[in-house]
Coordinates of C-alpha atoms in Angstrom, one line a residue:
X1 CA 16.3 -12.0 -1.4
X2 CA 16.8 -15.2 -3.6
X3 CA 17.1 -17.5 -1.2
X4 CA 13.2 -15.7 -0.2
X5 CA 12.3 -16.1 -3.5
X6 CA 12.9 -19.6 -4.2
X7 CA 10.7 -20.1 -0.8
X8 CA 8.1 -18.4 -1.6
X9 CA 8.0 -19.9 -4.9
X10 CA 7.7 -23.6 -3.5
X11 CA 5.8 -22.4 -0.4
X12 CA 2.7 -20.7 0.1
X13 CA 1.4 -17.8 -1.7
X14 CA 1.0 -16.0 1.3
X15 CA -0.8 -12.7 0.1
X16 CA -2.8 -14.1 -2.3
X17 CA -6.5 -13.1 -1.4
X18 CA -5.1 -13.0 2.1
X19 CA -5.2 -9.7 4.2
X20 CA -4.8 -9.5 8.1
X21 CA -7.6 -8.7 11.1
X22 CA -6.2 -7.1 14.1
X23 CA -7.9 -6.6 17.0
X24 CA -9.1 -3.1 18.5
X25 CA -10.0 -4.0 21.8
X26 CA -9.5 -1.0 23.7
X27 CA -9.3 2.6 23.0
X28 CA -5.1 2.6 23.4
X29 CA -5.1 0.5 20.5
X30 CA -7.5 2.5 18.4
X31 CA -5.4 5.2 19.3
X32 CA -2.2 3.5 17.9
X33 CA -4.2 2.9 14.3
X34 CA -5.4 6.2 14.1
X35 CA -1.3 7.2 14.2
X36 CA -0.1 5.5 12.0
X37 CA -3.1 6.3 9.9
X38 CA -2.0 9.6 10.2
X39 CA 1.9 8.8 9.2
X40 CA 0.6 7.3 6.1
X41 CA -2.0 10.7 5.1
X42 CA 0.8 12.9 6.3
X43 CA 3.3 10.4 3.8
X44 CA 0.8 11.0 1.2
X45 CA 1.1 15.2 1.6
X46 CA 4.8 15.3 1.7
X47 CA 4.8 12.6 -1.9
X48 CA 2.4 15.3 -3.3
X49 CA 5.0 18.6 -2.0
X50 CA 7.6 16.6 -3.8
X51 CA 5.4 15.6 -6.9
X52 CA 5.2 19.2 -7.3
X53 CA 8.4 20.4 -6.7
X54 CA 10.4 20.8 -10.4
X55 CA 13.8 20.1 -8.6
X56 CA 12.9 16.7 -7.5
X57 CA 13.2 13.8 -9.8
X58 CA 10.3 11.6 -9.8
X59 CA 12.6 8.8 -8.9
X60 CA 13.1 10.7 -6.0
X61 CA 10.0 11.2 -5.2
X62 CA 9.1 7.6 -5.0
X63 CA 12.8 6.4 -3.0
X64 CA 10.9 8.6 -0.1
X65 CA 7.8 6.7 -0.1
X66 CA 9.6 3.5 -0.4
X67 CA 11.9 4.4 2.6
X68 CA 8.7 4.8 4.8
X69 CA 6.7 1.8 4.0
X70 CA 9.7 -0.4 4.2
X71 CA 10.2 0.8 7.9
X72 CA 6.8 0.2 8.2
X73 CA 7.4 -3.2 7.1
X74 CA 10.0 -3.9 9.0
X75 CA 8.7 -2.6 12.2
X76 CA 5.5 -4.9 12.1
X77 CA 7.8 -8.0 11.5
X78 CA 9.7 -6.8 14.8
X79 CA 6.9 -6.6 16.6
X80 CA 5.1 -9.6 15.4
X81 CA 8.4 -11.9 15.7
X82 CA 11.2 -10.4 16.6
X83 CA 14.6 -9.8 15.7
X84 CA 14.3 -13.4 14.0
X85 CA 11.4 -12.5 12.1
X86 CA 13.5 -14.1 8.8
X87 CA 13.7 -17.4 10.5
X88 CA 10.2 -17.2 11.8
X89 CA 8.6 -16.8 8.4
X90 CA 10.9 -19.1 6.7
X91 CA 10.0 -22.1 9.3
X92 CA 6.3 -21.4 8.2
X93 CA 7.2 -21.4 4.9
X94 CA 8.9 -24.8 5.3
X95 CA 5.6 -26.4 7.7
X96 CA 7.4 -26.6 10.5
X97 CA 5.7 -24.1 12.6
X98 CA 1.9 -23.4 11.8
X99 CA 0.6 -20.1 14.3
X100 CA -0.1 -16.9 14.0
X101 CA 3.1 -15.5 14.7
X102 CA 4.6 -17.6 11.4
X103 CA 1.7 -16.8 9.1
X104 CA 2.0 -12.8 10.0
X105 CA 5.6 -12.9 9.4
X106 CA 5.8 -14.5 6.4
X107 CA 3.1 -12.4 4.9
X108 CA 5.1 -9.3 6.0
X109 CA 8.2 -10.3 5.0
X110 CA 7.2 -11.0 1.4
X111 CA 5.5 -7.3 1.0
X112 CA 8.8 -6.3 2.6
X113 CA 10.8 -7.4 -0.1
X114 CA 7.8 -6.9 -2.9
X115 CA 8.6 -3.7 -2.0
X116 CA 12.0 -3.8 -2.9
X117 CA 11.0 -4.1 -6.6
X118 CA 8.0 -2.1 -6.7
X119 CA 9.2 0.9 -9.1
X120 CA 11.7 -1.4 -10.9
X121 CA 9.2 -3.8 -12.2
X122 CA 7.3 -2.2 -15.1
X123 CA 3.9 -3.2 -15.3
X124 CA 3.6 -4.6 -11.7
X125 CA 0.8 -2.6 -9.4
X126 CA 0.5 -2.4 -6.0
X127 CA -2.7 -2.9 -4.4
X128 CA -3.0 -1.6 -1.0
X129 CA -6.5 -1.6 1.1
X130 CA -7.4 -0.7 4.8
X131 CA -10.5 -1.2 6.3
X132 CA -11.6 -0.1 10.2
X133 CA -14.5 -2.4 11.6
X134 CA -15.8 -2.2 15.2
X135 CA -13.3 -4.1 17.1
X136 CA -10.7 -4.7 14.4
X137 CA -9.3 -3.7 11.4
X138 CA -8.0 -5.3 8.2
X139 CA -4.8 -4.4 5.9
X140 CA -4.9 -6.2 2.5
X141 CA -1.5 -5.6 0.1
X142 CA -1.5 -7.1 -3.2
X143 CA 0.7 -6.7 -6.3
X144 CA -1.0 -7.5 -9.9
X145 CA -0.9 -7.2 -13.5
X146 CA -3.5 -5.4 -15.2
X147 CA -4.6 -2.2 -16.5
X148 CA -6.1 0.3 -14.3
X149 CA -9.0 2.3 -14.6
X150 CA -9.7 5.6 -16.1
X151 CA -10.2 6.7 -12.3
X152 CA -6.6 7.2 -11.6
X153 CA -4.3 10.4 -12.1
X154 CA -1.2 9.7 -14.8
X155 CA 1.6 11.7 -14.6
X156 CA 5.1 11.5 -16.6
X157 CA 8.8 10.3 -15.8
X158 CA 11.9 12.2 -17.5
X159 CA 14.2 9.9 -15.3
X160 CA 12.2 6.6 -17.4
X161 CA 12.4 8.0 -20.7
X162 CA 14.8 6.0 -22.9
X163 CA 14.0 7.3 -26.5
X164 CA 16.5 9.7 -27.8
X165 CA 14.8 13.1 -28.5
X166 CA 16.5 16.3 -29.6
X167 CA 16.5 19.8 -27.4
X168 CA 13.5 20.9 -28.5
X169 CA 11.5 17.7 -28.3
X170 CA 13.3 17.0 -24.4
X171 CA 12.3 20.6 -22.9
X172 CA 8.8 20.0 -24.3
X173 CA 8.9 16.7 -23.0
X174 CA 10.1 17.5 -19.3
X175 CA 7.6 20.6 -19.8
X176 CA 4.9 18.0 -20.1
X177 CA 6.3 15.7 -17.2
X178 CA 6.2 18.6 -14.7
X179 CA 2.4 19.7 -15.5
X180 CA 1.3 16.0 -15.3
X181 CA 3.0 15.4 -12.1
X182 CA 1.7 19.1 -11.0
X183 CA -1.5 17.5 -11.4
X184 CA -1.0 14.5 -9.4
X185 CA 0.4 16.4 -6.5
X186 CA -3.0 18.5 -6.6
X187 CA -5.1 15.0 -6.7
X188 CA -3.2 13.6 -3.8
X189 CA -3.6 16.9 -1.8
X190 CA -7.4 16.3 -2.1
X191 CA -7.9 12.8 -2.0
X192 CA -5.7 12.4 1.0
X193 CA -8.2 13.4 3.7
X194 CA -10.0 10.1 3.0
X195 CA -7.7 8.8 4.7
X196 CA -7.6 10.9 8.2
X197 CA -11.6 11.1 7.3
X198 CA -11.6 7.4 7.6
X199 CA -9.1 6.6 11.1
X200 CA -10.6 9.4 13.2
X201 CA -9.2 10.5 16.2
X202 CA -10.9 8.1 19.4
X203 CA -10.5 11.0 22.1
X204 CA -12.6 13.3 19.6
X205 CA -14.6 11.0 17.7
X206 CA -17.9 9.6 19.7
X207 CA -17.7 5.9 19.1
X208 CA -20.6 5.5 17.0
X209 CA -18.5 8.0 14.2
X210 CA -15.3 5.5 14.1
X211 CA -16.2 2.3 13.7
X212 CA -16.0 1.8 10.3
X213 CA -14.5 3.5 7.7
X214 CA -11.4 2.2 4.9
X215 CA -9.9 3.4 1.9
X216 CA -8.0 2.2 -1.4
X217 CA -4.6 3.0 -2.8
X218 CA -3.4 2.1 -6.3
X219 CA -0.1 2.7 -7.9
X220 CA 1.6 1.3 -10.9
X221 CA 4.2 2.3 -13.9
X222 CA 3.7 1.3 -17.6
X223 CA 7.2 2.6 -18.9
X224 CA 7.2 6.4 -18.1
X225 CA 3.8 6.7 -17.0
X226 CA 2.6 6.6 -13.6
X227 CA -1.0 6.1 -12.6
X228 CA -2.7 6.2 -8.9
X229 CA -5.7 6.2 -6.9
X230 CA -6.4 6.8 -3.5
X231 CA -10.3 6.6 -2.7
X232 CA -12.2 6.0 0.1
X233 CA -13.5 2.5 0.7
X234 CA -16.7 1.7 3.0
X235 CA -16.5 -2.0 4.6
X236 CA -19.3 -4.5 4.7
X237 CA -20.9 -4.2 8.1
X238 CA -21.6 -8.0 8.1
X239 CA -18.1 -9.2 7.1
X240 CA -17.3 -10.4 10.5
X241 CA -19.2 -12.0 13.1
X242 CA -17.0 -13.4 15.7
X243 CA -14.3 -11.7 18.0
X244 CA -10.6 -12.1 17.6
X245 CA -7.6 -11.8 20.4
X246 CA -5.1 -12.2 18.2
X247 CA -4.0 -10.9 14.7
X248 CA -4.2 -13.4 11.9
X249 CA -4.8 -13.9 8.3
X250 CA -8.0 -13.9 6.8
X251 CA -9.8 -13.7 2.9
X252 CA -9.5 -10.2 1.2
X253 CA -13.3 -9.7 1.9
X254 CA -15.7 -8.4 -0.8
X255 CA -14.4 -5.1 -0.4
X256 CA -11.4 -5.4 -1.8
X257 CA -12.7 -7.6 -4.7
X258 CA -15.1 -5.2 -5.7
X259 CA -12.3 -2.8 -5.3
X260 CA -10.1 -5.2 -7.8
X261 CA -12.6 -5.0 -10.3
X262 CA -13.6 -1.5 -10.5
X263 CA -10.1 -0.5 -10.6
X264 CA -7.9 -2.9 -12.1
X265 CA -9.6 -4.8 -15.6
X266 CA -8.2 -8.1 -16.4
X267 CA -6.3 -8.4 -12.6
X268 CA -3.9 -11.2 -12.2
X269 CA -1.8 -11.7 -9.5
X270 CA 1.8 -11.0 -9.6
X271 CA 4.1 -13.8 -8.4

């Protein structure tokens, strides 16, 4: 992790305004978005079943989340590079292999181990958009400093409370912490059919119905309060003109700018 670090901090910033394009050129492969589309609404259900469940730490709640996207993570790097994927980003990193292959890596190898920090770091948010086009898509992950919008749900930590409060004060505290996070689990539960609204299902869906859609998710911690959105998020018909065979990186796009500033005032990246 700090030998990664000290790369990334003399190399490249690798997902700084960067997101990557992947093809869809046939229906098996629309087929294998629209999964793991559905892993990540169905992810979003079981966060908000836990969110609302007064047993489960919120701590908890959020070590199940992070589980899944790292083995997300960890799967695209194995497919993308291998076993090796580690020495595959790092010779990118060092210029001594410039393809595809290196730039993907790297770039999922540092929101691999961004991840690692994500609930740790106070103040850091994590930005994450997807957007279908007609013969690719685009993921976009970024982690910034900020303060974000009104838009979002806020819910309260016990487990991040440090201040010393006496019994009265703590069960009206924890009191507080459930109803907030009651009320997050109710915003997930409707905001997460953007998601499956968005990634239809191609042996359903008439084509003309699937080729674009996207959405928006935003999490972040300012001591022991939590905010998030999860929106839907319509991509620019024009954004691309040309055809790809190959995944590769490419600008965030306007999108996920506008996106930035609606929900995020005075964004910075997070280095």
């Amino acid at each position: 992790m700090t030998d990664w670090s000290d790369r990334m901090a003399s190399g490249t910033e690798i997902l700084h305004r960067q997101a990557v394009r992947i093809p869809l050129p046939d229906v098996a492969a629309e087929r294998s978005l629209h999964e793991n589309m559905m892993r990540i609404a169905d992810a979003g259900q079981r966060k908000a079943e836990l969110l609302d469940d007064p047993d489960v730490p919120l701590t908890e709640v959020y070590e199940d989340e992070l589980a899944e996207m790292r083995q997300s993570f960890q799967h695209r790097l194995q497919q993308v590079a291998g076993e090796d994927y580690y020495d595959v980003a790092t010779a990118y990193l060092d210029g001594e292999r410039d393809d595809w292959v290196g730039a993907l890596a790297a770039y999922y190898l540092e929101c691999y181990y961004r991840l690692q920090e994500r609930y740790t770091v106070d103040e850091q948010i994590f930005f994450l958009v997807v957007l279908r086009y007609p013969d690719c898509f685009t993921v976009n992950l970024s982690f910034l400093t900020g303060d974000i919008s009104d838009d979002a749900v806020r819910y309260e930590s016990a487990k991040h409370l440090e201040a010393e409060l006496d019994e009265r004060a703590r069960e009206q505290y924890y009191a507080d912490c459930q109803y907030s996070q009651h009320e997050a689990a109710a915003y997930l539960r409707e905001r997460v059919d953007c998601i499956r609204e968005a990634f239809p299902d191609p042996k359903t869906t008439p084509i003309d119905q699937r080729q674009y859609g996207g959405f928006v998710h935003v999490t972040g911690r300012d001591g022991t309060t939590f905010a998030e959105i999860l929106d839907s998020l319509s991509p620019n018909p024009d954004r691309f003109d040309d055809e790809i065979s190959s995944p590769g990186l490419v600008p965030e796009g306007p999108e996920t700018s506008r996106a930035k500033e609606k929900f995020v005032s005075d964004a910075e990246v997070e280095l």
